[in-house]
Amino acid sequence: MRYWSLLFALAAIISVGIFAYAPISPEWWLPAGPNVSAGHLHSVSSAGKQIDSLFVIILLITGIVFIGTQVALVYATYFFVDKGPNGRKASYFHGSQRLEVIWTIIPAAILVFIALYQMGTWASVKFRSAAPKVQPLAQVTARQFQWVIRYPGEDGKLETKDDLFMVNDLHFVKGKQALIYLKSSDVLHSFFLPALRIKQDAVPGLTIPVWFDTDQAGHYELVCAELCGWGHYKMRGNVTVHETQEEFDQWLQSALKEQSRDQVAAVVTGSQGR
Amino acid sequence: MSNEHAANGHGHADPHAHGADHGHGHDDHIHPAPTNPLFKYVFSTDHKVIGIQFLFSGLIFFVVGGLLAMAIRWQLAWPWKPMPFMARFMPSWAENGYLMPPEWYNKLFTMHGSVMIFFVIIPLLTGAFGNFLIPLMIGARDMAFPKLNMFSYWFMPPAMIAMANAFMVPGGAPESGWTSYPTLSNSFTSTPGSYEAQTWWLISLLFAGVSSLMGSINYITTIIMLRAPGMKLFRMPMTVWALFITAILQAFALPVLTSALVMQLLDRVAGTNFFSPAGWVVANGPAVVGGGLPLLWQHLFWFYSHPAVYIMILPGMGMVSDIIATFSRKPLFGYKPMVFAIAGIAGLGFIVWGHHMFQSGMNPALGATFMLSTMMIALPSAIKVFNWLGTMWGGRLQFTSSMLNAISFVAMFIIGGLSGIFMAATPVDMHIHDTYFIVAHIHYVLFGGSTFAIFAAIIFWFPKMFGRMMNEPLGKLHFLLTFIFFNGTFFLMHIIGMHGHPRRIADPTVYEYLRGTGTMGLNQFMTLSAFGLGLSQLIFAFNFLYSIFAGPKAPANPWHANSLEWVATDSPPPYFNFEKIPTVYHAPYEYSVPGMENDYVPQTQPLPEPTAHTVVEKA
Ligand code: HEM
Ligand SMILES: [Cu+2]
Ligand SMILES: [Cu+2]
């Protein structure tokens, strides 16, 4: 009968094993930047680095708690099993005030520690007061099922006549804070950059600033993370991070020239995405 | 035994029976049982029959919800591959080569979530076990309001019919998830499922909500008013405590959900604009006047639905506490701290709803306060886990299939609780919100937790419900397979979730970072486990149905437990439950009392003097 405890032991061991293996495998861990070999353990954005280290700290703390409780559970189910009428009797006690106090205060302290420890990161990635004081990179309007991205044109200002409209194509520069204004023109969507750990819902009627950066140039993916209708699964955007500002400017110039702006602009300015 | 009558009052009691000889219960008159089968089995006011009605309808919908889940898993592992069997049922898919249309995927998970939460877990825990157990465990002849109780069940069929009808209307089943966020849900043009089916979804939940509300009012009143003599509040079994606090949660949270549902219904059918911004247009539909706020729905919805997730776990916690104590042959460790922990969870449960909205556009400073309260709610959960371990420690564990399910409730709830801490940390939640990490969390608490508790409880109370025992070897086999396949299905969701696999997407291969064999291989592995999990339930279904008719006859107290339903009445109990209302002398956890011949002391039997003394001091 006591061998049932081995089932619980096995489940716990496999669980720990999976999380021990995860960091070795890029596909099992937090998503890496385009250049995976450069140590995929850490995100390529400054917010992401903080988030990853928080994740790891919480993983370690919860891992210890997990192992401790599972060991206790397996121990109890192995050693305190009923051994028939001639076995030992169960001990008779109703609890222990001392233990209750101990196992209330210690977890409370740990939880408060986690709570306070992560507050700074949260403030720096989301509080509006922490938004970088830079020219906005673009206005991103989510609609079923695409990302309409409006960059300032020659004049460097948004909402002017020379703006550049792109669909599902986000560009910014390595090592620089990019600030976008996020909107929706129909239903909820969510702007999710997995490699940068950035996520923000796009809400009908609200304009929400979102900022991010990365230290690796290359191609990334933009994901819609909030259910937005039948085509939600394919609401994917391309993200290109340019090595230098010059490279970005060049891209912007050529895109401005090329843009079949009248078509796209008509769609967007005609809707609520302004 | 000074204040036996402290909190007692019995509905059917003769006033003078209360006086001198309270030790022998009440001399109350009992209505004869109805003989017309229509009133005996269908429109019954007997809480036991109503409980079993909830049990059957819950289990039937469990099958429906489970099949929907299989279809979801098929699509995730092999996107757009023709689904086995489905071609026959879906003639309209012919033009597509019998591939699932993309909106169908959204219909599947919407209905899966809605059915499992509103028609399976909540009705099973509160409807089935709440009804069946509360009067029996507190020594009452029935609920305080038997007719209201009957109505609470009969409000469910309209809910079920409305939900089933949602599949049939033009546009097909709803597609906005069990959370139904506007403006996807309140505009007709946003997606096919919002064309008409969403209205039926709302109507369905309104009925289900009213049903729950009637139930909870009944439970609260019954527990306050109808306890047997001597059944002081702190002598009630944990199951009753948990159901009591759950009922209070429901009574306070449901009105908010009801208002939200009515508001969305009005948005859809009466042209109000609670949730749409000014002049709003969705997918070339007609413009609405607007002036509303999409986030308002999320606040109202989660103000109910966060307490609701505790409605879905607290009764499980209560039942598991009783089952673990019984099969450890040992007093429950920390009875009062356990009660306070439940109360703490319930109280805090009302101020954490914002943790579902960290990334929603709600003021991030508000998010920080919700983060703090959410961290704190993990504390009572932890306390409960420690107390369960303390209960087993030093016991004489009997691994019945019921106990195995109860232990795995503890083991799996630990995982679900710990993953909650990741999501409570707002910056980490930024990455894992709306990914499979959340799906893993949900299923560790709701399947690993609540569903294992339901299995444990069904096996445990089956003898009381049907007068027969379930088969133990089959029960163990079912447990073994369910435990293995459950973990195989859901544990790896943590991994793909932290890798950024979004939830609610029909085809992960759209994204490059999910296309590799690492992620898709895991998806396929999880799908195969899920099929195994589904098939394993056939064992349970067989065991359940076979045992109802052919299981060995159950004695009154097969588990040698202490609480009233075992020690004061037969299996199954007669109409109106007790020959005589029993008198209660202590909490139901007096197992292995030193110096006694039996290793259990029924609640109806006074403790030997010296022990009674120490128990009182400790309590
Ligand atoms: C230890 C205590 C717990 C903590 C700290 C916790 C925390 C959280 C958080 C922060 C979220 C939101 C995550 C997100 O969407 O980004 C969440 C989601 C959820 N939790 Fe928990 N949770 C706990 C226990 C439970 C329990 C006991 C249940 C149910 C029995 C539960 C059921 C759910 C469900 C169903 C969702 C997902 C809702 C949805 O978006 O569809 N949680 N939890
Ligand atoms: Cu989307
Ligand atoms: Cu919640």
Tab-separated table of C-alpha atoms in Angstrom, chain A residues 1-5 7-12 14-16 18-19 21-23 25-32 47-48 50-97 99-100 102-112 114-116 118-123 125-128 143-145 147 184-190 192-206 208 211 219 221-238 272-273, chain B residues 80 102-103 106 109-110 175-177 179 181-185 187 189-192 277-284 293-295 298 328-335 337-338 358-368 371-372 375-379 382-383 385-387 389-390 392-400 404 407-408 410-412 414-415 418-419 421-422 424-435 437 444 476-477 479-480 483-484 487 491-492 494-496 498-507 510-520 522 589-599 607 611 614-615 618:
chain	number	residue	atom	x	y	z
A	1	MET	CA	0.000	0.000	0.000
A	2	ARG	CA	2.767	2.378	0.897
A	3	TYR	CA	3.996	2.179	-2.683
A	4	TRP	CA	1.357	4.664	-3.673
A	5	SER	CA	3.673	7.249	-2.169
A	7	LEU	CA	3.617	7.673	-7.482
A	8	PHE	CA	3.556	11.052	-5.789
A	9	ALA	CA	7.339	10.997	-5.488
A	10	LEU	CA	7.678	10.231	-9.166
A	11	ALA	CA	5.352	13.057	-10.165
A	12	ALA	CA	7.314	15.498	-8.041
A	14	ILE	CA	9.575	14.549	-12.947
A	15	SER	CA	8.157	18.017	-12.338
A	16	VAL	CA	11.444	19.225	-10.890
A	18	ILE	CA	11.306	19.276	-16.329
A	19	PHE	CA	12.099	22.656	-14.852
A	21	TYR	CA	15.926	20.759	-18.089
A	22	ALA	CA	13.980	23.768	-19.349
A	23	PRO	CA	16.798	26.346	-19.227
A	25	SER	CA	16.515	23.949	-24.188
A	26	PRO	CA	15.709	27.187	-26.005
A	27	GLU	CA	12.247	25.925	-26.901
A	28	TRP	CA	11.421	25.109	-23.306
A	29	TRP	CA	12.537	28.327	-21.736
A	30	LEU	CA	11.489	31.962	-21.854
A	31	PRO	CA	11.694	32.969	-25.515
A	32	ALA	CA	15.089	34.176	-26.685
A	47	ALA	CA	12.504	45.126	-18.930
A	48	GLY	CA	12.834	41.510	-19.955
A	50	GLN	CA	14.415	42.265	-14.845
A	51	ILE	CA	11.369	40.115	-15.502
A	52	ASP	CA	13.493	37.053	-16.165
A	53	SER	CA	15.459	37.455	-12.978
A	54	LEU	CA	12.201	37.876	-11.060
A	55	PHE	CA	10.898	34.771	-12.757
A	56	VAL	CA	13.973	32.838	-11.757
A	57	ILE	CA	13.815	34.077	-8.167
A	58	ILE	CA	10.168	33.064	-7.883
A	59	LEU	CA	10.958	29.762	-9.572
A	60	LEU	CA	13.643	29.077	-6.984
A	61	ILE	CA	11.467	30.059	-4.031
A	62	THR	CA	8.456	28.112	-5.256
A	63	GLY	CA	10.751	25.269	-6.229
A	64	ILE	CA	12.040	25.002	-2.675
A	65	VAL	CA	8.515	25.147	-1.268
A	66	PHE	CA	7.400	22.586	-3.814
A	67	ILE	CA	10.186	20.176	-2.972
A	68	GLY	CA	9.671	20.669	0.763
A	69	THR	CA	5.948	20.040	0.701
A	70	GLN	CA	6.206	17.116	-1.698
A	71	VAL	CA	8.919	15.500	0.393
A	72	ALA	CA	6.704	15.847	3.446
A	73	LEU	CA	3.783	14.394	1.539
A	74	VAL	CA	5.759	11.457	0.218
A	75	TYR	CA	7.333	10.852	3.627
A	76	ALA	CA	3.941	10.844	5.321
A	77	THR	CA	2.350	8.597	2.734
A	78	TYR	CA	5.275	6.190	2.958
A	79	PHE	CA	5.942	5.955	6.675
A	80	PHE	CA	2.525	6.526	8.199
A	81	VAL	CA	0.702	3.914	6.230
A	82	ASP	CA	-1.745	1.572	7.948
A	83	LYS	CA	-0.002	-1.726	8.688
A	84	GLY	CA	-3.071	-3.677	9.701
A	85	PRO	CA	-4.490	-4.415	13.141
A	86	ASN	CA	-1.068	-5.141	14.638
A	87	GLY	CA	0.560	-1.993	13.336
A	88	ARG	CA	1.056	1.137	15.385
A	89	LYS	CA	-1.879	3.322	16.277
A	90	ALA	CA	-2.263	6.774	14.841
A	91	SER	CA	-1.013	9.480	17.157
A	92	TYR	CA	-3.696	11.614	18.720
A	93	PHE	CA	-3.269	15.352	18.511
A	94	HIS	CA	-5.387	18.219	17.279
A	95	GLY	CA	-2.783	20.649	16.120
A	96	SER	CA	-0.079	22.885	17.352
A	97	GLN	CA	-0.379	26.563	17.879
A	99	LEU	CA	3.511	25.328	14.204
A	100	GLU	CA	0.535	27.313	12.967
A	102	ILE	CA	5.517	29.447	12.281
A	103	TRP	CA	3.951	28.383	9.040
A	104	THR	CA	1.890	31.516	8.866
A	105	ILE	CA	4.680	33.968	9.519
A	106	ILE	CA	7.388	32.474	7.325
A	107	PRO	CA	5.320	32.234	4.117
A	108	ALA	CA	3.834	35.645	4.871
A	109	ALA	CA	7.317	37.108	5.079
A	110	ILE	CA	8.343	35.435	1.825
A	111	LEU	CA	5.216	36.641	0.047
A	112	VAL	CA	5.635	40.187	1.274
A	114	ILE	CA	8.270	38.956	-3.342
A	115	ALA	CA	5.552	41.584	-3.429
A	116	LEU	CA	7.824	44.450	-2.482
A	118	GLN	CA	8.970	43.215	-7.791
A	119	MET	CA	7.194	46.534	-7.320
A	120	GLY	CA	10.062	48.572	-8.826
A	121	THR	CA	10.115	46.595	-12.042
A	122	TRP	CA	6.395	46.949	-12.434
A	123	ALA	CA	6.601	50.690	-11.912
A	125	VAL	CA	7.620	49.018	-17.188
A	126	LYS	CA	4.056	50.238	-16.754
A	127	PHE	CA	3.637	53.423	-14.741
A	128	ARG	CA	3.005	56.265	-17.146
A	143	ARG	CA	-7.896	45.868	-35.704
A	144	GLN	CA	-9.342	42.522	-36.735
A	145	PHE	CA	-6.871	40.915	-37.590
A	147	TRP	CA	-1.656	45.744	-36.669
A	184	SER	CA	-7.799	49.468	-30.927
A	185	SER	CA	-10.327	50.221	-33.579
A	186	ASP	CA	-12.802	47.424	-32.898
A	187	VAL	CA	-12.407	44.850	-30.112
A	188	LEU	CA	-9.806	44.048	-27.464
A	189	HIS	CA	-6.405	42.895	-28.690
A	190	SER	CA	-3.145	42.532	-26.884
A	192	PHE	CA	2.638	40.958	-27.064
A	193	LEU	CA	6.350	40.849	-27.812
A	194	PRO	CA	7.331	37.499	-26.299
A	195	ALA	CA	11.054	37.950	-26.758
A	196	LEU	CA	10.891	41.310	-24.995
A	197	ARG	CA	8.351	40.165	-22.357
A	198	ILE	CA	6.117	43.108	-23.210
A	199	LYS	CA	2.368	42.764	-23.089
A	200	GLN	CA	-0.375	45.356	-23.106
A	201	ASP	CA	-4.014	45.034	-24.075
A	202	ALA	CA	-5.300	47.374	-26.759
A	203	VAL	CA	-8.602	48.706	-25.481
A	204	PRO	CA	-11.380	50.302	-27.510
A	205	GLY	CA	-11.546	53.937	-26.526
A	206	LEU	CA	-8.172	54.135	-24.775
A	208	ILE	CA	-2.069	53.474	-23.952
A	211	TRP	CA	7.713	51.288	-24.303
A	219	HIS	CA	13.701	39.824	-36.614
A	221	GLU	CA	7.470	38.433	-33.770
A	222	LEU	CA	4.507	40.438	-32.591
A	223	VAL	CA	1.670	38.361	-31.175
A	224	CYS	CA	-1.948	39.186	-30.493
A	225	ALA	CA	-2.546	37.769	-27.041
A	226	GLU	CA	-6.154	38.733	-26.418
A	227	LEU	CA	-8.990	36.870	-28.057
A	228	CYS	CA	-10.305	39.134	-30.803
A	229	GLY	CA	-12.508	36.981	-33.003
A	230	TRP	CA	-12.354	34.193	-35.540
A	231	GLY	CA	-8.990	35.238	-36.961
A	232	HIS	CA	-7.276	35.887	-33.647
A	233	TYR	CA	-4.742	33.117	-34.149
A	234	LYS	CA	-3.297	34.691	-37.288
A	235	MET	CA	-2.946	38.228	-36.021
A	236	ARG	CA	0.798	38.174	-36.277
A	237	GLY	CA	3.142	41.065	-36.892
A	238	ASN	CA	6.757	41.224	-38.031
A	272	GLN	CA	-11.915	54.954	-35.513
A	273	GLY	CA	-8.189	54.466	-35.372
B	80	TRP	CA	-6.269	21.926	-39.554
B	102	PRO	CA	-11.135	28.729	-37.528
B	103	GLU	CA	-14.034	30.200	-35.591
B	106	ASN	CA	-13.037	29.580	-30.528
B	109	PHE	CA	-12.896	26.561	-25.908
B	110	THR	CA	-15.672	29.006	-25.122
B	175	GLU	CA	-16.856	32.634	-29.394
B	176	SER	CA	-15.817	35.141	-26.807
B	177	GLY	CA	-14.501	32.772	-24.177
B	179	THR	CA	-14.961	35.567	-19.870
B	181	TYR	CA	-15.105	40.435	-22.928
B	182	PRO	CA	-16.790	43.251	-24.843
B	183	THR	CA	-16.601	44.622	-27.441
B	184	LEU	CA	-16.119	41.218	-29.002
B	185	SER	CA	-19.125	39.885	-27.152
B	187	SER	CA	-21.379	43.644	-31.019
B	189	THR	CA	-20.693	41.792	-36.267
B	190	SER	CA	-17.451	41.072	-34.463
B	191	THR	CA	-17.355	37.323	-35.042
B	192	PRO	CA	-19.943	34.715	-36.063
B	277	PRO	CA	-17.100	53.552	-26.475
B	278	ALA	CA	-18.738	56.517	-28.178
B	279	GLY	CA	-19.612	56.093	-31.847
B	280	TRP	CA	-18.133	52.639	-31.922
B	281	VAL	CA	-18.074	50.453	-35.035
B	282	VAL	CA	-16.917	46.856	-35.123
B	283	ALA	CA	-16.161	45.032	-38.370
B	284	ASN	CA	-18.246	47.365	-40.528
B	293	LEU	CA	-16.362	51.324	-21.132
B	294	PRO	CA	-15.106	47.876	-22.141
B	295	LEU	CA	-13.114	47.645	-18.916
B	298	GLN	CA	-13.960	43.132	-16.776
B	328	SER	CA	-5.592	8.977	8.383
B	329	ARG	CA	-7.527	7.763	11.447
B	330	LYS	CA	-6.360	10.904	13.123
B	331	PRO	CA	-7.900	14.206	14.231
B	332	LEU	CA	-7.808	16.963	11.667
B	333	PHE	CA	-4.719	19.056	12.298
B	334	GLY	CA	-5.617	22.630	13.221
B	335	TYR	CA	-9.391	22.591	12.873
B	337	PRO	CA	-6.908	27.539	11.758
B	338	MET	CA	-8.417	25.615	8.827
B	358	PHE	CA	-2.944	43.611	-14.763
B	359	GLN	CA	-2.360	44.024	-18.510
B	360	SER	CA	-5.851	45.239	-19.337
B	361	GLY	CA	-5.172	48.953	-19.417
B	362	MET	CA	-6.340	49.411	-15.853
B	363	ASN	CA	-4.229	51.947	-13.972
B	364	PRO	CA	-0.973	50.108	-13.203
B	365	ALA	CA	-0.829	51.678	-9.746
B	366	LEU	CA	-4.096	49.952	-8.964
B	367	GLY	CA	-2.490	46.794	-10.282
B	368	ALA	CA	0.164	47.126	-7.609
B	371	MET	CA	-0.779	42.409	-6.543
B	372	LEU	CA	-0.321	42.799	-2.809
B	375	MET	CA	0.122	37.627	-2.727
B	376	MET	CA	-1.637	37.600	0.611
B	377	ILE	CA	-4.336	35.216	-0.579
B	378	ALA	CA	-1.680	32.611	-1.243
B	379	LEU	CA	-1.045	32.582	2.515
B	382	ALA	CA	-0.426	27.595	2.133
B	383	ILE	CA	-1.729	27.238	5.695
B	385	VAL	CA	-1.703	22.673	2.724
B	386	PHE	CA	0.456	22.538	5.856
B	387	ASN	CA	-2.515	21.472	7.933
B	389	LEU	CA	0.173	17.437	5.749
B	390	GLY	CA	-0.028	17.762	9.530
B	392	MET	CA	-1.502	12.839	7.654
B	393	TRP	CA	1.640	13.092	9.783
B	394	GLY	CA	1.640	10.366	12.376
B	395	GLY	CA	-1.617	8.920	11.090
B	396	ARG	CA	-2.449	5.410	10.009
B	397	LEU	CA	-3.136	6.087	6.352
B	398	GLN	CA	-5.558	3.903	4.482
B	399	PHE	CA	-5.095	4.225	0.756
B	400	THR	CA	-8.634	3.777	-0.388
B	404	LEU	CA	-5.746	8.607	-3.063
B	407	ILE	CA	-4.050	13.173	-1.390
B	408	SER	CA	-3.519	14.043	-4.992
B	410	VAL	CA	-3.193	18.240	-1.969
B	411	ALA	CA	-0.230	17.395	-4.190
B	412	MET	CA	-1.741	19.055	-7.256
B	414	ILE	CA	0.351	22.844	-4.292
B	415	ILE	CA	1.388	23.190	-7.929
B	418	LEU	CA	2.605	28.040	-6.498
B	419	SER	CA	2.023	28.919	-10.137
B	421	ILE	CA	2.520	33.350	-7.267
B	422	PHE	CA	4.227	33.814	-10.631
B	424	ALA	CA	0.547	37.515	-8.917
B	425	ALA	CA	3.932	39.132	-9.535
B	426	THR	CA	2.758	41.815	-11.935
B	427	PRO	CA	5.906	42.111	-14.083
B	428	VAL	CA	6.137	38.346	-14.522
B	429	ASP	CA	2.443	38.285	-15.322
B	430	MET	CA	3.178	40.707	-18.135
B	431	HIS	CA	4.931	37.856	-19.901
B	432	ILE	CA	2.745	34.904	-18.927
B	433	HIS	CA	-0.673	36.561	-18.948
B	434	ASP	CA	-2.891	35.016	-21.627
B	435	THR	CA	-0.416	32.217	-22.269
B	437	PHE	CA	0.976	29.193	-18.178
B	444	TYR	CA	-3.955	22.427	-11.667
B	476	LYS	CA	-7.596	2.716	-7.902
B	477	LEU	CA	-6.987	1.959	-11.555
B	479	PHE	CA	-7.046	7.103	-10.046
B	480	LEU	CA	-3.680	5.842	-11.283
B	483	PHE	CA	-3.195	11.039	-12.141
B	484	ILE	CA	-0.614	10.090	-14.758
B	487	ASN	CA	0.030	15.490	-15.271
B	491	PHE	CA	2.308	20.026	-16.491
B	492	LEU	CA	4.085	20.816	-19.726
B	494	HIS	CA	3.801	25.596	-17.825
B	495	ILE	CA	6.733	25.128	-20.164
B	496	ILE	CA	5.088	26.175	-23.410
B	498	MET	CA	6.624	30.432	-20.280
B	499	HIS	CA	7.936	30.030	-23.804
B	500	GLY	CA	5.145	32.416	-24.763
B	501	HIS	CA	2.550	30.094	-26.319
B	502	PRO	CA	-0.636	32.213	-26.231
B	503	ARG	CA	-3.865	30.668	-25.053
B	504	ARG	CA	-6.966	30.676	-27.260
B	505	ILE	CA	-5.136	30.437	-30.581
B	506	ALA	CA	-6.291	27.891	-33.090
B	507	ASP	CA	-2.946	27.382	-34.765
B	510	VAL	CA	1.475	30.693	-37.364
B	511	TYR	CA	4.292	31.867	-35.099
B	512	GLU	CA	7.867	30.989	-35.861
B	513	TYR	CA	8.904	30.659	-32.241
B	514	LEU	CA	6.208	28.053	-31.657
B	515	ARG	CA	6.681	26.114	-34.850
B	516	GLY	CA	9.620	23.997	-33.764
B	517	THR	CA	9.495	20.397	-32.693
B	518	GLY	CA	10.111	21.460	-29.104
B	519	THR	CA	6.814	23.267	-28.730
B	520	MET	CA	4.708	21.362	-31.233
B	522	LEU	CA	4.953	18.999	-26.505
B	589	TYR	CA	-12.454	14.396	14.222
B	590	GLU	CA	-12.028	12.193	17.266
B	591	TYR	CA	-10.055	9.350	15.709
B	592	SER	CA	-7.695	7.035	17.559
B	593	VAL	CA	-8.561	8.447	20.945
B	594	PRO	CA	-6.147	6.774	23.392
B	595	GLY	CA	-7.640	4.172	25.643
B	596	MET	CA	-10.719	3.536	23.534
B	597	GLU	CA	-11.534	0.284	21.885
B	598	ASN	CA	-12.612	1.690	18.529
B	599	ASP	CA	-10.400	4.094	16.666
B	607	LEU	CA	-15.918	11.553	24.756
B	611	THR	CA	-10.111	13.363	26.849
B	614	THR	CA	-8.219	18.265	26.948
B	615	VAL	CA	-10.153	18.624	23.713
B	618	LYS	CA	-7.295	22.822	22.859
